XYZ file of C-alpha atoms in Angstrom:
280
model
C 54.028 5.806 -42.537
C 50.628 4.413 -41.136
C 49.531 0.715 -42.293
C 46.337 0.387 -44.050
C 43.945 -0.807 -41.232
C 45.219 0.620 -38.573
C 43.852 3.699 -36.402
C 45.277 6.053 -34.649
C 45.389 7.418 -31.481
C 42.427 9.771 -32.265
C 40.489 6.881 -33.798
C 41.244 5.065 -30.152
C 40.710 7.383 -28.226
C 36.662 8.342 -30.018
C 35.975 5.131 -29.972
C 36.493 4.440 -26.227
C 34.475 8.269 -25.475
C 31.665 6.073 -27.341
C 31.980 3.668 -25.388
C 31.744 5.732 -21.951
C 28.667 7.938 -23.000
C 27.090 4.871 -24.179
C 27.915 3.519 -21.110
C 26.465 6.903 -19.069
C 23.207 6.830 -20.967
C 23.155 2.672 -20.046
C 22.623 3.530 -16.683
C 20.739 7.104 -16.629
C 18.315 4.637 -18.810
C 18.822 1.729 -15.808
C 18.461 4.817 -12.909
C 15.213 5.573 -14.224
C 13.403 2.111 -14.768
C 14.357 2.016 -11.007
C 13.473 5.033 -9.752
C 9.590 4.121 -11.866
C 8.941 0.782 -9.971
C 9.931 2.097 -6.521
C 7.026 4.791 -7.400
C 5.648 1.921 -8.502
C 5.650 -0.064 -5.676
C 5.469 2.542 -3.529
C 1.754 3.667 -5.326
C 0.845 -0.805 -5.362
C 1.330 -0.814 -1.496
C -0.657 2.197 -0.857
C -3.704 1.679 -2.557
C -3.146 -1.952 -1.096
C -3.078 -0.317 2.269
C -6.420 1.291 2.292
C -8.881 -1.604 2.863
C -6.652 -2.970 5.920
C -7.876 -0.297 8.152
C -11.492 -0.120 7.983
C -11.247 -4.439 8.145
C -9.289 -5.132 11.167
C -11.606 -1.430 12.553
C -14.923 -3.235 11.784
C -13.578 -6.410 12.225
C -12.920 -4.974 16.217
C -15.264 -3.846 16.708
C -18.302 -7.375 16.026
C -15.411 -9.425 18.341
C -16.198 -5.916 20.731
C -20.312 -6.325 20.258
C -20.062 -10.343 20.790
C -21.672 -10.643 23.926
C -24.986 -11.198 25.193
C -28.235 -9.510 25.435
C -31.511 -9.255 26.046
C -32.798 -10.435 22.657
C -30.447 -13.500 23.573
C -32.850 -14.157 26.505
C -34.818 -16.618 23.914
C -31.789 -18.663 23.646
C -30.390 -21.145 25.184
C -26.536 -20.853 27.492
C -24.559 -23.266 25.777
C -26.550 -22.244 22.216
C -25.278 -18.624 23.160
C -21.437 -19.470 23.864
C -21.470 -21.373 21.088
C -23.013 -18.414 19.071
C -20.197 -15.607 20.592
C -17.734 -18.064 20.173
C -17.446 -18.482 16.892
C -18.173 -14.776 16.424
C -14.928 -14.580 18.009
C -13.357 -17.101 16.198
C -13.967 -15.616 12.711
C -13.075 -11.957 13.623
C -10.182 -13.137 14.807
C -9.101 -14.835 11.280
C -9.894 -11.715 9.696
C -8.382 -9.220 12.429
C -5.544 -12.081 12.339
C -5.790 -11.879 7.739
C -5.343 -8.393 7.981
C -2.332 -7.779 9.954
C -1.036 -10.745 8.436
C -1.372 -8.422 5.053
C -0.857 -5.671 6.398
C 3.008 -7.116 7.149
C 3.064 -8.390 3.265
C 2.015 -4.633 2.647
C 5.489 -2.955 4.900
C 7.663 -6.160 3.390
C 6.686 -4.289 0.452
C 6.904 -0.765 1.276
C 10.513 -1.270 2.630
C 11.557 -3.309 -0.344
C 11.128 0.332 -1.750
C 12.215 1.992 0.948
C 15.614 0.393 1.078
C 16.418 0.571 -2.995
C 16.066 4.338 -2.696
C 18.383 5.148 0.906
C 14.496 5.751 2.903
C 14.879 3.217 5.507
C 14.534 3.987 9.513
C 14.084 3.046 12.880
C 11.782 4.824 15.528
C 13.589 3.450 18.407
C 11.705 3.720 21.893
C 11.913 0.910 25.140
C 10.295 -1.615 24.076
C 9.771 -4.798 25.989
C 10.699 -8.214 23.482
C 9.195 -10.675 25.263
C 5.622 -9.159 25.854
C 6.208 -8.100 22.058
C 6.480 -12.325 21.195
C 3.889 -13.370 23.079
C 1.989 -10.838 20.772
C 2.411 -11.715 17.593
C 2.332 -14.825 18.241
C -1.027 -14.982 20.563
C -2.145 -12.650 17.043
C -0.908 -15.220 14.412
C -2.632 -18.130 16.845
C -6.018 -17.891 14.819
C -4.948 -17.882 11.178
C -3.005 -21.762 12.392
C -5.521 -23.135 14.437
C -3.889 -26.990 13.519
C -0.478 -25.438 15.233
C 0.917 -25.577 18.290
C 2.534 -22.869 19.237
C 4.703 -22.623 22.091
C 6.334 -19.176 24.440
C 9.432 -20.238 26.549
C 11.035 -16.464 27.810
C 12.072 -14.720 30.839
C 9.029 -13.873 33.480
C 10.711 -10.892 33.870
C 10.752 -8.697 30.800
C 14.073 -7.187 28.442
C 13.484 -4.358 27.681
C 15.429 -2.755 24.779
C 15.715 0.699 22.727
C 13.533 -1.050 19.361
C 11.386 0.596 16.539
C 8.958 -2.675 18.113
C 6.552 -2.678 14.831
C 10.093 -3.264 13.229
C 10.488 -5.958 14.536
C 6.573 -6.966 15.118
C 7.103 -6.949 10.800
C 10.937 -9.456 11.569
C 9.021 -11.716 13.622
C 5.824 -11.707 11.773
C 7.196 -12.382 9.396
C 9.729 -15.864 10.473
C 6.181 -17.019 12.019
C 4.649 -16.370 8.389
C 7.221 -19.440 7.086
C 7.415 -21.000 10.115
C 4.196 -21.369 9.449
C 3.867 -21.967 5.840
C 6.611 -24.576 5.521
C 5.574 -27.393 8.013
C 2.923 -29.491 8.210
C -0.173 -29.048 10.111
C -0.083 -31.135 14.049
C 3.888 -29.875 14.526
C 4.895 -27.394 17.561
C 6.244 -23.957 16.088
C 8.675 -22.900 19.308
C 9.841 -19.436 19.845
C 12.195 -18.970 21.981
C 13.723 -15.993 25.051
C 17.059 -15.681 25.936
C 18.705 -12.919 28.126
C 22.812 -12.631 26.028
C 25.637 -11.230 27.142
C 25.271 -8.505 25.103
C 21.875 -7.496 24.748
C 18.704 -10.348 23.364
C 18.927 -13.890 21.156
C 15.260 -15.232 19.904
C 14.952 -18.031 17.832
C 12.077 -19.642 15.386
C 12.013 -23.234 15.223
C 10.018 -24.901 14.046
C 9.395 -28.843 12.689
C 9.526 -29.094 9.282
C 11.903 -29.937 6.767
C 15.542 -28.031 7.377
C 17.212 -26.691 4.343
C 20.279 -27.506 2.087
C 23.801 -25.262 3.405
C 23.771 -25.674 -0.619
C 20.884 -22.978 -0.741
C 21.244 -20.332 2.333
C 23.067 -18.183 -0.150
C 20.064 -17.697 -1.588
C 17.567 -16.819 1.427
C 18.218 -13.570 1.716
C 18.045 -12.341 -1.193
C 15.100 -9.920 -2.379
C 12.790 -12.137 -4.123
C 14.788 -14.579 -3.711
C 12.722 -18.470 -3.902
C 14.359 -22.074 -2.575
C 13.334 -24.298 -5.358
C 11.395 -26.786 -3.006
C 9.441 -23.873 -2.178
C 8.033 -22.171 -5.271
C 4.621 -23.694 -5.188
C 4.589 -21.537 -1.980
C 2.865 -17.807 -1.168
C 4.659 -15.207 -0.546
C 6.608 -12.262 -2.400
C 10.219 -14.280 -1.524
C 10.440 -10.809 0.447
C 10.108 -12.047 4.489
C 13.866 -12.735 5.091
C 15.129 -10.076 3.502
C 13.768 -7.788 5.101
C 13.596 -9.766 8.274
C 17.579 -9.028 7.923
C 17.673 -5.714 6.808
C 15.502 -4.886 9.794
C 17.814 -6.993 12.257
C 20.916 -5.429 10.898
C 19.723 -1.417 10.670
C 19.228 -2.345 14.678
C 22.653 -3.823 14.510
C 22.416 -7.100 15.150
C 22.731 -10.587 13.041
C 20.112 -13.331 11.833
C 20.443 -16.477 10.900
C 19.755 -19.765 10.501
C 20.603 -22.193 12.989
C 23.514 -24.974 10.853
C 22.276 -28.430 11.485
C 24.174 -31.914 11.044
C 23.971 -33.827 8.308
C 20.970 -35.666 9.455
C 19.077 -32.648 9.325
C 18.302 -32.042 13.024
C 19.019 -28.829 14.514
C 21.464 -27.791 17.713
C 18.673 -26.660 19.304
C 15.274 -28.398 19.068
C 15.712 -31.645 16.387
C 15.087 -31.995 13.293
C 12.886 -28.174 11.241
C 14.304 -24.882 10.901
C 15.651 -22.075 13.416
C 16.077 -18.616 11.895
C 17.391 -16.994 15.035
C 18.229 -12.873 15.066
C 20.726 -11.220 18.246
C 19.696 -7.469 18.743
C 21.955 -5.226 21.115
C 19.875 -3.575 24.029
C 21.169 0.534 22.670
C 22.223 1.117 20.293
C 26.091 1.467 20.054
C-alpha cells in the first residue's frame, strides 16, 4: 500500500530524467554561447588587425626616407639634425605602439584559440639572446623615461622554438614591467643558460605583488584589485603562461621576502620563465 504523498519509483526516475534533460539543454546553450563569443572575439581581433600593417609600413617608410636631401641645403646642419632626429623618434613611437597593439590583438585571438583548442606553435631554430635584444629595442621608444638593461651571454643560445610566440610572451612581460613601475626606474632582462635549456627573467622596480594575489595572476581577464585602474585586457599573463607551457617550459613570479625584496634585483617584481632547447 502506498502512502499518500510518497513518490513511486517511476515518478522519481521521471523527475531525474527531466533534470538530466534540463542539464543537457543548459549545456548546449552554454556551448552555443561560447562558440558565439569565440566567433565574435575572432572577428573583432581580425578587424583590429587590419589597420596595423599600413600603420607600421608607412611609419617605416617615413623613417627610411628621413635622410637629408638636396632640398635640405637651405637648413643648417644642426637644424637638419634636430629635424630628422625628431622624425626618427616619432616614427619609432608609431611603430612601437603599432607593435604593442599587434600583441594585444594576438592575445585576443589566442584567448579564442585556447578556448577552442586551436592554439599551435611553429617551431624553428631561434636565438633567444638576439630575440630579447630585439624586443627591448622595439619597446625603448614607448618608455623613454625608463632605463632598460639587458644582461645576456655574448654567444647565441639556440633553441627549437616559435620565435614569434616568444616575442609575444616577452613583450607582454615587458609591457607589464613598464606599466607597473614608475618612470626613472630600471627594467632588467636577464638571459642565462641552464643545464636543461635557458632561463629569462624580467625585473621591474615597482610594487611587489602580495603572495595572496599570485593565484589570480595567470587567470584569463584576471586583474588584481590594486591594478584595475590601469589599462589592459587582463589576458597578457594568461597568454604568456600558455605560450611558455606550450614550449614545455614554466613561468613563475619570483619569490620575495617579507619586506618585498626580490631574490634577484632588490625591491620590485620579477617574472621568469625557463625553456628546454628542444621539445621532449
